[in-house]
Structures are given as structure tokens and as C-alpha cells.
mmCIF file of C-alpha atoms and ligand atoms in Angstrom:
data_model
loop_
_atom_site.group_PDB
_atom_site.id
_atom_site.type_symbol
_atom_site.label_atom_id
_atom_site.label_comp_id
_atom_site.label_asym_id
_atom_site.label_seq_id
_atom_site.Cartn_x
_atom_site.Cartn_y
_atom_site.Cartn_z
ATOM 1 C CA MET A 1 -33.367 -115.373 -4.930
ATOM 2 C CA GLY A 2 -33.933 -112.542 -2.489
ATOM 3 C CA PRO A 3 -37.123 -110.580 -3.327
ATOM 4 C CA ALA A 4 -36.653 -107.817 -5.825
ATOM 5 C CA CYS A 5 -38.853 -104.558 -5.715
ATOM 6 C CA GLU A 6 -41.488 -104.483 -8.623
ATOM 7 C CA GLY A 7 -40.221 -103.298 -11.827
ATOM 8 C CA PHE A 8 -39.229 -99.448 -11.922
ATOM 9 C CA LEU A 9 -42.347 -98.539 -10.228
ATOM 10 C CA LYS A 10 -41.382 -98.529 -6.815
ATOM 11 C CA LYS A 11 -38.173 -97.349 -5.439
ATOM 12 C CA SER A 12 -36.170 -98.941 -2.281
ATOM 13 C CA PHE A 13 -37.384 -97.191 0.834
ATOM 14 C CA TYR A 14 -33.531 -98.215 2.148
ATOM 15 C CA SER A 15 -31.769 -96.382 -0.732
ATOM 16 C CA LEU A 16 -32.974 -93.195 0.433
ATOM 17 C CA ASP A 17 -31.181 -90.811 2.608
ATOM 18 C CA PHE A 18 -32.959 -88.573 5.114
ATOM 19 C CA LYS A 19 -32.530 -85.388 2.844
ATOM 20 C CA GLN A 20 -33.919 -87.096 -0.289
ATOM 21 C CA LEU A 21 -36.985 -88.575 2.191
ATOM 22 C CA GLU A 22 -37.861 -85.410 3.453
ATOM 23 C CA MET A 23 -37.907 -83.971 -0.208
ATOM 24 C CA GLU A 24 -40.319 -86.499 -1.254
ATOM 25 C CA LEU A 25 -42.464 -86.571 1.859
ATOM 26 C CA SER A 26 -42.252 -83.877 4.572
ATOM 27 C CA PRO A 27 -39.588 -83.183 7.275
ATOM 28 C CA SER A 28 -42.139 -84.598 9.859
ATOM 29 C CA ALA A 29 -42.993 -87.721 8.017
ATOM 30 C CA ALA A 30 -39.287 -88.429 6.947
ATOM 31 C CA ALA A 31 -38.537 -88.358 10.965
ATOM 32 C CA ILE A 32 -41.172 -90.846 11.766
ATOM 33 C CA LEU A 33 -40.252 -93.213 8.984
ATOM 34 C CA PHE A 34 -36.378 -92.877 10.191
ATOM 35 C CA ASN A 35 -37.188 -93.341 13.637
ATOM 36 C CA HIS A 36 -39.389 -96.489 12.834
ATOM 37 C CA HIS A 37 -37.243 -98.120 10.512
ATOM 38 C CA TYR A 38 -33.808 -97.509 11.676
ATOM 39 C CA LYS A 39 -34.106 -96.468 15.477
ATOM 40 C CA LYS A 40 -36.773 -99.011 16.014
ATOM 41 C CA ARG A 41 -35.934 -101.211 13.494
ATOM 42 C CA ILE A 42 -39.355 -102.236 12.659
ATOM 43 C CA GLN A 43 -39.800 -103.641 9.200
ATOM 44 C CA GLU A 44 -44.142 -103.463 8.775
ATOM 45 C CA GLN A 45 -45.252 -99.795 7.881
ATOM 46 C CA ASP A 46 -47.551 -99.478 11.031
ATOM 47 C CA TYR A 47 -46.544 -96.114 11.277
ATOM 48 C CA LYS A 48 -48.301 -93.689 14.059
ATOM 49 C CA ASP A 49 -49.291 -90.287 13.368
ATOM 50 C CA VAL A 50 -48.547 -90.721 9.551
ATOM 51 C CA SER A 51 -51.457 -89.057 7.935
ATOM 52 C CA LYS A 52 -53.670 -91.363 5.460
ATOM 53 C CA GLU A 53 -52.462 -89.560 2.248
ATOM 54 C CA ALA A 54 -49.075 -89.775 3.393
ATOM 55 C CA LEU A 55 -49.430 -93.726 4.133
ATOM 56 C CA SER A 56 -50.714 -94.406 0.833
ATOM 57 C CA TYR A 57 -48.260 -92.366 -0.853
ATOM 58 C CA ILE A 58 -45.728 -94.417 0.959
ATOM 59 C CA LYS A 59 -47.196 -97.760 -0.081
ATOM 60 C CA GLU A 60 -47.473 -96.782 -3.728
ATOM 61 C CA ASN A 61 -43.856 -95.585 -4.265
ATOM 62 C CA TYR A 62 -41.441 -97.392 -2.119
ATOM 63 C CA CYS A 63 -40.422 -101.031 -1.672
ATOM 64 C CA PHE A 64 -39.669 -102.236 1.807
ATOM 65 C CA LYS A 65 -38.127 -105.644 0.832
ATOM 66 C CA LEU A 66 -34.956 -106.663 1.737
ATOM 67 C CA PRO A 67 -32.224 -109.270 0.990
ATOM 68 C CA VAL A 68 -32.744 -112.654 2.890
ATOM 69 C CA ILE A 69 -30.333 -114.585 4.659
ATOM 70 C CA ASP A 70 -29.444 -117.681 3.174
ATOM 71 C CA LYS A 71 -27.115 -119.378 5.812
ATOM 72 C CA VAL A 72 -26.141 -118.376 9.291
ATOM 73 C CA VAL A 73 -23.086 -119.949 10.745
ATOM 74 C CA GLU A 74 -21.762 -119.449 14.529
ATOM 75 C CA SER A 75 -18.663 -119.742 15.855
ATOM 76 C CA GLU A 76 -17.533 -121.048 19.071
ATOM 77 C CA ASP A 77 -16.482 -117.387 20.333
ATOM 78 C CA ARG A 78 -19.868 -116.077 19.238
ATOM 79 C CA THR A 79 -18.976 -114.826 15.818
ATOM 80 C CA VAL A 80 -22.031 -114.788 13.488
ATOM 81 C CA LYS A 81 -21.460 -115.317 9.606
ATOM 82 C CA PHE A 82 -24.313 -114.487 7.450
ATOM 83 C CA LEU A 83 -24.931 -115.463 3.700
ATOM 84 C CA ILE A 84 -26.992 -113.396 2.181
ATOM 85 C CA GLU A 85 -28.948 -113.558 -0.807
ATOM 86 C CA LEU A 86 -29.253 -110.278 -3.003
ATOM 87 C CA ALA A 87 -32.453 -110.072 -5.617
ATOM 88 C CA ASP A 88 -30.556 -111.257 -8.479
ATOM 89 C CA GLY A 89 -29.310 -114.448 -7.007
ATOM 90 C CA SER A 90 -25.580 -113.209 -5.764
ATOM 91 C CA LYS A 91 -24.388 -113.641 -2.284
ATOM 92 C CA VAL A 92 -22.710 -111.652 -0.017
ATOM 93 C CA GLU A 93 -21.310 -111.984 3.727
ATOM 94 C CA SER A 94 -21.603 -110.275 6.744
ATOM 95 C CA VAL A 95 -20.241 -110.741 10.026
ATOM 96 C CA LEU A 96 -21.236 -109.861 13.561
ATOM 97 C CA ILE A 97 -18.158 -109.910 15.881
ATOM 98 C CA PRO A 98 -18.611 -109.668 19.601
ATOM 99 C CA PHE A 99 -17.074 -107.370 22.128
ATOM 100 C CA GLN A 100 -17.939 -107.561 25.761
ATOM 101 C CA ASN A 101 -21.836 -107.452 25.453
ATOM 102 C CA LYS A 102 -21.807 -105.681 22.268
ATOM 103 C CA TYR A 103 -21.094 -106.251 18.420
ATOM 104 C CA SER A 104 -19.387 -105.123 15.542
ATOM 105 C CA LEU A 105 -20.591 -105.704 12.446
ATOM 106 C CA CYS A 106 -18.679 -106.172 9.416
ATOM 107 C CA LEU A 107 -20.277 -105.116 6.391
ATOM 108 C CA SER A 108 -19.587 -105.946 2.337
ATOM 109 C CA SER A 109 -19.572 -103.299 -0.102
ATOM 110 C CA GLN A 110 -19.311 -105.316 -3.669
ATOM 111 C CA VAL A 111 -19.948 -108.685 -4.870
ATOM 112 C CA GLY A 112 -16.541 -110.075 -4.889
ATOM 113 C CA CYS A 113 -13.838 -107.457 -5.455
ATOM 114 C CA ALA A 114 -11.995 -106.135 -8.587
ATOM 115 C CA MET A 115 -8.863 -105.692 -6.463
ATOM 116 C CA ASN A 116 -7.301 -109.013 -6.544
ATOM 117 C CA CYS A 117 -4.966 -108.773 -3.522
ATOM 118 C CA SER A 118 -2.788 -111.737 -3.425
ATOM 119 C CA PHE A 119 -3.388 -112.483 0.529
ATOM 120 C CA CYS A 120 -7.370 -112.557 0.225
ATOM 121 C CA PHE A 121 -10.142 -115.058 -0.357
ATOM 122 C CA THR A 122 -12.778 -112.260 -1.711
ATOM 123 C CA GLY A 123 -10.272 -111.257 -4.199
ATOM 124 C CA THR A 124 -9.997 -114.657 -5.694
ATOM 125 C CA GLN A 125 -13.649 -113.876 -6.873
ATOM 126 C CA GLY A 126 -12.954 -111.058 -8.770
ATOM 127 C CA LEU A 127 -15.813 -108.288 -9.099
ATOM 128 C CA LYS A 128 -19.378 -108.965 -9.993
ATOM 129 C CA ARG A 129 -21.079 -105.765 -9.099
ATOM 130 C CA ASN A 130 -21.097 -103.250 -6.738
ATOM 131 C CA LEU A 131 -24.136 -103.497 -3.902
ATOM 132 C CA LYS A 132 -26.684 -100.967 -3.970
ATOM 133 C CA VAL A 133 -27.153 -98.581 -0.861
ATOM 134 C CA GLU A 134 -30.238 -100.939 0.200
ATOM 135 C CA GLU A 135 -27.974 -104.018 0.026
ATOM 136 C CA ILE A 136 -25.757 -102.537 2.461
ATOM 137 C CA ILE A 137 -28.264 -100.897 4.941
ATOM 138 C CA GLY A 138 -30.215 -104.823 4.578
ATOM 139 C CA GLN A 139 -27.289 -106.294 6.014
ATOM 140 C CA PHE A 140 -27.429 -104.079 9.374
ATOM 141 C CA LEU A 141 -31.145 -104.619 9.426
ATOM 142 C CA LEU A 142 -30.869 -108.216 9.018
ATOM 143 C CA ALA A 143 -28.162 -108.536 11.633
ATOM 144 C CA HIS A 144 -30.307 -106.888 14.106
ATOM 145 C CA GLN A 145 -33.408 -108.706 13.440
ATOM 146 C CA TRP A 146 -31.464 -112.111 13.503
ATOM 147 C CA LEU A 147 -29.860 -110.852 16.844
ATOM 148 C CA ARG A 148 -33.334 -109.732 18.248
ATOM 149 C CA GLU A 149 -34.702 -113.528 17.214
ATOM 150 C CA ASN A 150 -31.850 -115.341 18.414
ATOM 151 C CA ARG A 151 -29.901 -113.486 21.248
ATOM 152 C CA ALA A 152 -32.473 -111.328 22.749
ATOM 153 C CA GLY A 153 -31.096 -108.685 25.311
ATOM 154 C CA ASP A 154 -27.645 -109.353 23.775
ATOM 155 C CA GLU A 155 -28.178 -107.054 20.505
ATOM 156 C CA ARG A 156 -26.280 -103.726 20.365
ATOM 157 C CA ILE A 157 -24.423 -103.387 17.397
ATOM 158 C CA LEU A 158 -22.194 -100.525 18.366
ATOM 159 C CA ASN A 159 -19.489 -100.393 15.421
ATOM 160 C CA LEU A 160 -20.023 -100.503 11.727
ATOM 161 C CA VAL A 161 -16.608 -101.780 9.977
ATOM 162 C CA PHE A 162 -16.671 -101.973 5.967
ATOM 163 C CA MET A 163 -14.172 -104.742 6.170
ATOM 164 C CA GLY A 164 -16.162 -107.685 4.962
ATOM 165 C CA GLN A 165 -16.307 -108.339 0.594
ATOM 166 C CA GLY A 166 -15.324 -105.740 -1.651
ATOM 167 C CA GLU A 167 -13.473 -102.340 -1.789
ATOM 168 C CA PRO A 168 -15.633 -99.742 -0.302
ATOM 169 C CA LEU A 169 -14.069 -96.869 -2.219
ATOM 170 C CA HIS A 170 -14.546 -98.512 -5.440
ATOM 171 C CA ASN A 171 -18.470 -98.187 -4.802
ATOM 172 C CA PHE A 172 -17.810 -94.691 -3.200
ATOM 173 C CA ASP A 173 -21.641 -93.371 -3.781
ATOM 174 C CA ALA A 174 -23.436 -96.125 -2.114
ATOM 175 C CA VAL A 175 -21.220 -96.582 0.656
ATOM 176 C CA LYS A 176 -21.491 -92.849 1.038
ATOM 177 C CA THR A 177 -25.230 -92.859 0.979
ATOM 178 C CA ALA A 178 -25.341 -96.122 3.430
ATOM 179 C CA CYS A 179 -22.881 -94.002 5.781
ATOM 180 C CA ASP A 180 -25.426 -91.183 5.759
ATOM 181 C CA ILE A 181 -28.356 -93.017 6.452
ATOM 182 C CA PHE A 182 -26.602 -94.985 9.708
ATOM 183 C CA LEU A 183 -25.443 -91.488 10.828
ATOM 184 C CA SER A 184 -29.070 -89.858 10.778
ATOM 185 C CA LYS A 185 -30.285 -88.465 13.985
ATOM 186 C CA TYR A 186 -33.650 -89.520 13.097
ATOM 187 C CA GLY A 187 -32.538 -93.179 12.645
ATOM 188 C CA ALA A 188 -29.766 -95.435 13.982
ATOM 189 C CA SER A 189 -27.536 -92.455 14.798
ATOM 190 C CA ILE A 190 -24.555 -94.244 14.969
ATOM 191 C CA GLY A 191 -21.966 -91.909 15.893
ATOM 192 C CA HIS A 192 -19.076 -90.829 13.093
ATOM 193 C CA GLN A 193 -16.407 -92.739 15.461
ATOM 194 C CA LYS A 194 -18.061 -95.849 15.026
ATOM 195 C CA ILE A 195 -17.996 -96.250 11.513
ATOM 196 C CA THR A 196 -14.653 -97.505 10.057
ATOM 197 C CA ILE A 197 -14.216 -97.631 6.054
ATOM 198 C CA SER A 198 -11.159 -99.895 5.400
ATOM 199 C CA THR A 199 -9.513 -99.278 2.009
ATOM 200 C CA SER A 200 -6.605 -100.902 -0.042
ATOM 201 C CA GLY A 201 -5.508 -97.207 -1.120
ATOM 202 C CA TYR A 202 -7.632 -97.048 -4.119
ATOM 203 C CA LEU A 203 -6.788 -93.501 -4.861
ATOM 204 C CA PRO A 204 -9.684 -91.679 -6.883
ATOM 205 C CA GLY A 205 -12.370 -93.152 -3.722
ATOM 206 C CA LEU A 206 -9.552 -91.351 -1.296
ATOM 207 C CA LYS A 207 -9.469 -88.210 -3.178
ATOM 208 C CA ARG A 208 -13.123 -87.872 -2.940
ATOM 209 C CA TRP A 209 -12.881 -88.807 0.852
ATOM 210 C CA SER A 210 -12.499 -85.370 2.867
ATOM 211 C CA LYS A 211 -14.882 -83.649 0.461
ATOM 212 C CA GLU A 212 -17.576 -86.158 0.731
ATOM 213 C CA ILE A 213 -17.490 -88.470 3.460
ATOM 214 C CA PRO A 214 -18.981 -87.504 6.448
ATOM 215 C CA GLY A 215 -16.288 -87.636 9.288
ATOM 216 C CA VAL A 216 -16.315 -91.271 9.779
ATOM 217 C CA ASN A 217 -12.892 -93.149 10.268
ATOM 218 C CA LEU A 218 -10.730 -94.359 7.543
ATOM 219 C CA ALA A 219 -8.400 -97.716 7.825
ATOM 220 C CA LEU A 220 -5.843 -98.101 4.998
ATOM 221 C CA SER A 221 -4.483 -101.512 4.364
ATOM 222 C CA LEU A 222 -0.883 -101.033 4.410
ATOM 223 C CA HIS A 223 0.546 -104.707 4.749
ATOM 224 C CA SER A 224 4.532 -103.451 3.877
ATOM 225 C CA PRO A 225 6.209 -99.792 3.721
ATOM 226 C CA PHE A 226 8.305 -101.407 0.878
ATOM 227 C CA SER A 227 6.862 -100.904 -2.578
ATOM 228 C CA GLN A 228 7.977 -103.973 -4.051
ATOM 229 C CA LYS A 229 6.305 -106.018 -1.386
ATOM 230 C CA ARG A 230 3.145 -103.692 -1.374
ATOM 231 C CA ASP A 231 3.084 -104.482 -5.182
ATOM 232 C CA GLU A 232 3.066 -108.492 -4.576
ATOM 233 C CA LEU A 233 0.496 -108.179 -1.973
ATOM 234 C CA ILE A 234 -1.615 -105.031 -3.420
ATOM 235 C CA PRO A 235 -1.613 -104.675 -6.877
ATOM 236 C CA ILE A 236 -3.025 -101.799 -7.352
ATOM 237 C CA ASN A 237 -0.219 -100.165 -5.374
ATOM 238 C CA LYS A 238 1.685 -100.326 -8.891
ATOM 239 C CA LYS A 239 -1.202 -97.501 -10.307
ATOM 240 C CA TYR A 240 -1.804 -95.808 -7.266
ATOM 241 C CA PRO A 241 1.729 -96.213 -5.106
ATOM 242 C CA LEU A 242 1.766 -95.940 -1.461
ATOM 243 C CA GLU A 243 3.503 -91.959 -1.449
ATOM 244 C CA GLU A 244 0.560 -90.573 -3.118
ATOM 245 C CA VAL A 245 -1.836 -92.622 -1.017
ATOM 246 C CA LEU A 246 -0.225 -91.125 2.213
ATOM 247 C CA LYS A 247 -0.145 -87.872 0.996
ATOM 248 C CA THR A 248 -3.596 -87.813 -0.076
ATOM 249 C CA ILE A 249 -4.420 -89.247 3.208
ATOM 250 C CA GLU A 250 -2.603 -86.598 5.603
ATOM 251 C CA ASN A 251 -4.992 -83.818 3.893
ATOM 252 C CA ILE A 252 -7.875 -85.373 5.169
ATOM 253 C CA PRO A 253 -9.104 -83.389 8.171
ATOM 254 C CA LEU A 254 -9.199 -85.473 11.337
ATOM 255 C CA ALA A 255 -11.703 -84.333 14.282
ATOM 256 C CA ARG A 256 -10.292 -84.139 17.795
ATOM 257 C CA LYS A 257 -9.041 -87.784 19.244
ATOM 258 C CA GLN A 258 -9.886 -89.129 15.340
ATOM 259 C CA PHE A 259 -6.903 -91.460 14.138
ATOM 260 C CA ILE A 260 -6.136 -92.993 10.802
ATOM 261 C CA THR A 261 -6.071 -96.712 11.554
ATOM 262 C CA TYR A 262 -2.955 -98.562 9.419
ATOM 263 C CA GLU A 263 -3.846 -102.217 9.199
ATOM 264 C CA TYR A 264 -0.807 -104.331 8.722
ATOM 265 C CA LEU A 265 -1.236 -108.405 7.546
ATOM 266 C CA LEU A 266 1.709 -110.258 9.087
ATOM 267 C CA ILE A 267 2.889 -113.008 6.771
ATOM 268 C CA LYS A 268 4.960 -115.337 7.708
ATOM 269 C CA ASP A 269 8.388 -115.291 6.332
ATOM 270 C CA PHE A 270 7.081 -112.678 4.061
ATOM 271 C CA ASN A 271 6.635 -109.178 5.833
ATOM 272 C CA ASP A 272 7.080 -109.995 9.309
ATOM 273 C CA SER A 273 10.952 -108.967 9.983
ATOM 274 C CA GLU A 274 12.427 -106.460 12.275
ATOM 275 C CA GLU A 275 13.260 -104.866 9.045
ATOM 276 C CA ASP A 276 9.723 -104.692 7.832
ATOM 277 C CA ALA A 277 8.753 -103.077 11.261
ATOM 278 C CA ARG A 278 11.405 -100.387 11.402
ATOM 279 C CA LYS A 279 10.457 -99.155 7.739
ATOM 280 C CA THR A 280 6.876 -99.207 9.050
ATOM 281 C CA GLY A 281 7.998 -97.012 12.154
ATOM 282 C CA GLU A 282 9.887 -94.812 9.955
ATOM 283 C CA LEU A 283 6.870 -94.034 7.589
ATOM 284 C CA LEU A 284 4.144 -93.711 10.271
ATOM 285 C CA LYS A 285 6.137 -92.026 13.344
ATOM 286 C CA GLY A 286 4.739 -88.825 14.266
ATOM 287 C CA LYS A 287 1.603 -89.485 12.320
ATOM 288 C CA THR A 288 -1.871 -89.422 14.095
ATOM 289 C CA ALA A 289 -1.861 -93.365 12.986
ATOM 290 C CA TYR A 290 -2.930 -96.245 14.919
ATOM 291 C CA ILE A 291 -1.920 -99.497 13.638
ATOM 292 C CA ASN A 292 -3.466 -102.885 13.709
ATOM 293 C CA LEU A 293 -1.564 -105.864 13.359
ATOM 294 C CA ILE A 294 -3.626 -108.681 11.484
ATOM 295 C CA PRO A 295 -2.194 -112.263 11.829
ATOM 296 C CA PHE A 296 -2.774 -113.636 8.110
ATOM 297 C CA ASN A 297 -6.058 -115.898 8.365
ATOM 298 C CA PRO A 298 -5.532 -118.986 5.923
ATOM 299 C CA PHE A 299 -8.329 -119.960 3.709
ATOM 300 C CA PRO A 300 -8.433 -122.872 0.885
ATOM 301 C CA GLY A 301 -5.585 -122.742 -1.532
ATOM 302 C CA SER A 302 -3.989 -119.842 0.144
ATOM 303 C CA ALA A 303 -0.114 -120.068 0.134
ATOM 304 C CA PHE A 304 1.184 -117.829 2.700
ATOM 305 C CA LYS A 305 1.243 -118.654 6.602
ATOM 306 C CA ARG A 306 0.160 -116.868 9.698
ATOM 307 C CA PRO A 307 3.502 -116.018 11.952
ATOM 308 C CA GLU A 308 3.943 -117.419 15.245
ATOM 309 C CA LEU A 309 2.733 -115.125 18.229
ATOM 310 C CA LYS A 310 5.849 -114.441 19.350
ATOM 311 C CA ILE A 311 7.056 -113.162 15.774
ATOM 312 C CA THR A 312 3.527 -111.037 15.899
ATOM 313 C CA GLU A 313 4.686 -109.569 19.302
ATOM 314 C CA ARG A 314 8.138 -109.014 18.576
ATOM 315 C CA PHE A 315 6.975 -107.220 15.356
ATOM 316 C CA LYS A 316 4.789 -104.799 17.912
ATOM 317 C CA GLU A 317 7.679 -103.960 20.621
ATOM 318 C CA VAL A 318 9.468 -102.671 17.583
ATOM 319 C CA LEU A 319 6.774 -100.212 16.466
ATOM 320 C CA ASP A 320 6.302 -99.611 20.433
ATOM 321 C CA GLU A 321 9.895 -97.976 19.866
ATOM 322 C CA TYR A 322 8.249 -95.624 17.606
ATOM 323 C CA GLN A 323 5.505 -94.656 19.831
ATOM 324 C CA ILE A 324 2.797 -95.654 17.481
ATOM 325 C CA PRO A 325 -0.381 -97.383 19.489
ATOM 326 C CA THR A 326 -0.257 -100.898 18.205
ATOM 327 C CA LEU A 327 -2.738 -103.633 18.609
ATOM 328 C CA ILE A 328 -2.445 -106.940 17.755
ATOM 329 C CA ARG A 329 -5.835 -107.987 16.247
ATOM 330 C CA VAL A 330 -7.410 -110.823 18.027
ATOM 331 C CA VAL A 331 -8.761 -113.574 15.337
ATOM 332 C CA LYS A 332 -12.231 -114.241 15.648
ATOM 333 C CA GLY A 333 -14.417 -116.398 13.801
ATOM 334 C CA ASP A 334 -11.748 -118.444 11.665
ATOM 335 C CA ASP A 335 -13.086 -121.721 12.747
ATOM 336 C CA VAL A 336 -16.298 -120.953 10.159
ATOM 337 C CA LEU A 337 -13.937 -118.949 7.674
ATOM 338 C CA ALA A 338 -15.605 -115.536 9.091
ATOM 339 C CA ALA A 339 -12.339 -113.735 9.824
ATOM 340 C CA CYS A 340 -10.584 -111.101 7.405
ATOM 341 C CA GLY A 341 -9.987 -111.692 4.266
ATOM 342 C CA GLN A 342 -11.787 -115.897 4.548
ATOM 343 C CA LEU A 343 -15.200 -114.118 2.969
ATOM 344 C CA ASN A 344 -16.187 -115.787 0.058
ATOM 345 C CA SER A 345 -19.352 -116.064 -1.268
ATOM 346 C CA SER A 346 -19.059 -117.211 -5.028
ATOM 347 C CA PRO A 347 -20.975 -120.837 -5.555
ATOM 348 C CA SER A 348 -18.626 -123.729 -4.280
HETATM 349 N N1 SAH B 401 -10.924 -103.979 0.494
HETATM 350 C C1 SAH B 401 -11.015 -103.448 1.788
HETATM 351 C C2 SAH B 401 -11.485 -103.897 2.940
HETATM 352 C C3 SAH B 401 -12.002 -105.438 3.088
HETATM 353 S S1 SAH B 401 -10.517 -106.315 3.387
HETATM 354 C C4 SAH B 401 -9.344 -103.256 2.307
HETATM 355 O O1 SAH B 401 -8.706 -104.066 1.699
HETATM 356 O O2 SAH B 401 -9.067 -102.818 2.976
HETATM 357 C C5 SAH B 401 -10.648 -106.012 5.128
HETATM 358 C C6 SAH B 401 -9.199 -106.303 5.808
HETATM 359 O O3 SAH B 401 -9.041 -107.388 5.822
HETATM 360 C C7 SAH B 401 -8.175 -105.516 5.043
HETATM 361 O O4 SAH B 401 -7.336 -104.949 5.417
HETATM 362 C C8 SAH B 401 -7.636 -106.762 4.429
HETATM 363 O O5 SAH B 401 -5.992 -106.615 4.053
HETATM 364 C C9 SAH B 401 -7.702 -107.918 5.074
HETATM 365 N N2 SAH B 401 -7.498 -109.196 4.800
HETATM 366 C C10 SAH B 401 -7.816 -109.640 3.539
HETATM 367 N N3 SAH B 401 -7.238 -110.979 3.540
HETATM 368 C C11 SAH B 401 -6.967 -111.459 4.754
HETATM 369 C C12 SAH B 401 -6.529 -112.798 5.416
HETATM 370 N N4 SAH B 401 -6.258 -113.669 4.340
HETATM 371 N N5 SAH B 401 -5.993 -112.562 6.668
HETATM 372 C C13 SAH B 401 -6.116 -111.352 7.222
HETATM 373 N N6 SAH B 401 -6.551 -110.117 6.516
HETATM 374 C C14 SAH B 401 -7.188 -110.369 5.548
HETATM 375 FE FE1 SF4 B 402 -10.358 -106.613 -2.330
HETATM 376 FE FE2 SF4 B 402 -9.433 -105.918 0.150
HETATM 377 FE FE3 SF4 B 402 -9.764 -108.252 -0.562
HETATM 378 FE FE4 SF4 B 402 -7.788 -106.539 -1.848
HETATM 379 S S1 SF4 B 402 -7.733 -106.962 0.418
HETATM 380 S S2 SF4 B 402 -9.085 -108.351 -2.539
HETATM 381 S S3 SF4 B 402 -9.110 -104.760 -1.570
HETATM 382 S S4 SF4 B 402 -11.330 -106.796 -0.294
#
């Protein structure tokens, strides 16, 4: 089992955003700690310039334990999948996806997921529990530490995407605090545009988004413009229909040059026809939209299949006619079940 913070006496340092820490310590001590743990990413508490009193307060009141890496699988394309063990023995996965000389880190937000999408390996697990802030932050720190130890000099994590296990908007508070910590200029200082939260369209979370999530990117898993097909893929579409989801998204203020990403999972002979593409084009035409086409990634026991490349390319050509920027997502890490929707950490 991963180490736990002892009893209720200590709180995890990694659960606190800058404002909370500055209220408990002083603004200068909070800045030193954020810099030490999140910018320099040092785990030991050997701070410089922190008074003796502050240091003993920190050691008495905060716990610095992180989850542990249980298993690492490296793919031929340099994708790295981590199986991470939490204090209660639950496991989640995070994935480092290489591009140029940098990485995107795909983060999990829950153990399992309640949404039960028919095409998703995680969905077959059901929801076990929400991740705590420190367990989300822990994925980032552990991935960085692993890179430092195993791929020295090649350790830049540039983007964070909440596209691992779980529905991030179903664990809104923890995901929001984790974003605040990632964004803090005193710490990791990751740019707003470098963080993306992907949602299946969980409306209660989306309604809180514009007021509470500080300007990071949003991706909606669309997968079909037709309600009946979307119902089959994403069961919560029956409760929170696409029209309402799109209306809510349209009211989210966007920064200059910011887009909403619409992810479209392409499944052979299910939602990959010209008619599907045209309806999608009509639905998104004129919106500040960017479409990511994701060829279906098979997993053990899945009934769906991935379409051939020429079908995927044809789908993109149709969307091009509607002048919506569209990208076919290159599949990475699928040889080690680390691609989107292939994450499943239930005991086998
Ligand atoms: N719960 C969130 C984020 C995690 S899933 C969401 O659903 O958006 C991240 C992305 O992977 C989503 O777009 C999801 O639809 C996609 N995905 C799930 N299963 C997949 C599979 N088998 N193949 C390809 N993409 C998949
Ligand atoms: Fe959950 Fe997203 Fe998988 Fe659906 S696709 S079951 S929302 S993780």
C-alpha cells in the first residue's frame, strides 16, 4: 500500500493551494515552499530561508508522503504508463505521452468512473472513489521524478490533460484545487492554455466551470451529434442531453485564441459515416471549435472496432468543408494499453 498521512493529525502539504498555505504560514514562507516542492520539485524539507519556528510548524503539521509507483510500462514510442498505488491500496494510472522533446501528462481524477461509457475500459470498472488533491498532484510529481531518474535531460512536462481514468467534473473540487496548484506562479507555473480538462458532458460540473475553473482548456467528448447514438455511447447523455451541454459550454467565456476542443471517437461502422461527419460539421460550424478525431482503441473484451485510416481521413475531409480545424490524433502507447480509454487499474 502507498504511505498514508498519520491519522488526522497532519494534513497533506500537497492538498493545499497557495492561498490556503499562505494563510497558514506567511506569504513568503508559502512562496518558498511552493518554489521548492513544485518548481524545483524537491521532496525533502531542506528549505533555505525558512525560520526555525516555521520549519518546526511545517514538520509538525504537514505530511509530505506521496503515493508510490507500483509499475512502469514503457512503450516502443517512448510513452510511459505508470500504475500508481494509493494509501488505501487503490490503483490509478497516469501516462506520459512524448511529443518532440517534451511530454504531455495524462492524469486520472477518480479510481474508476461512474459514467459507464460503452467504449471505455475505465468505465467497465465502475466508480470506486474520487481522488484527493494530493493524489492528483502526486501523479505529476512522481512522473517528473521518474523522468529525472530515468530520462535525465529529457524531463519537460509541458501539458497536463485530465484524460486518464475518471470524469474530472464529477470530482470538481479536487480537480479545481489541483489546477490552482499547477497554475500558481510561485510553483509549477503551468500556463492556463497548457491544461485541458476533458468531460463526457457532466452538466452539474460544467455549470460550475465558468465561475470557478480558472481559464484552463475544456474538451468535450462529443462522439456523435445524434442523440440516440450518443445515448448508446455515453449513458449520461440521457440525463444531460447534448443540446443543454452545448448551450452551457457556449456561455463559458474564452480567452483570446482559446478554443473548445470536441473529441470525436471514431468507431467502425457505428459513427464514422459521411452522414455522421456532415451532422457534426453542421452542429459545430461557426463555433470556436477544434475537433480531435480519436480512432477507437480496442481493449480486452471490447465489441467495437477501429475504422481504417482512409475512413478517418475521409471524415476529416468532410469536416474541413465546414472550416472547422480538425486533427486526427495519432495513437500512442496502445501496445501497452496506455492509449485513451485503455486505462483500467482494477486487479486482473
Ligand atoms: N471522462 C473524461 C476524461 C477521460 S476519457 C471524458 O470522458 O472525456 C478521455 C478521452 O478518451 C475521452 O474523449 C474518451 O471518450 C476517450 N476514450 C475513452 N475510451 C476510448 C477508447 N476505447 N478509444 C479511444 N478513446 C477513448
Ligand atoms: Fe468515464 Fe470518460 Fe471513460 Fe466515460 S469515457 S467511462 S466518462 S473515463
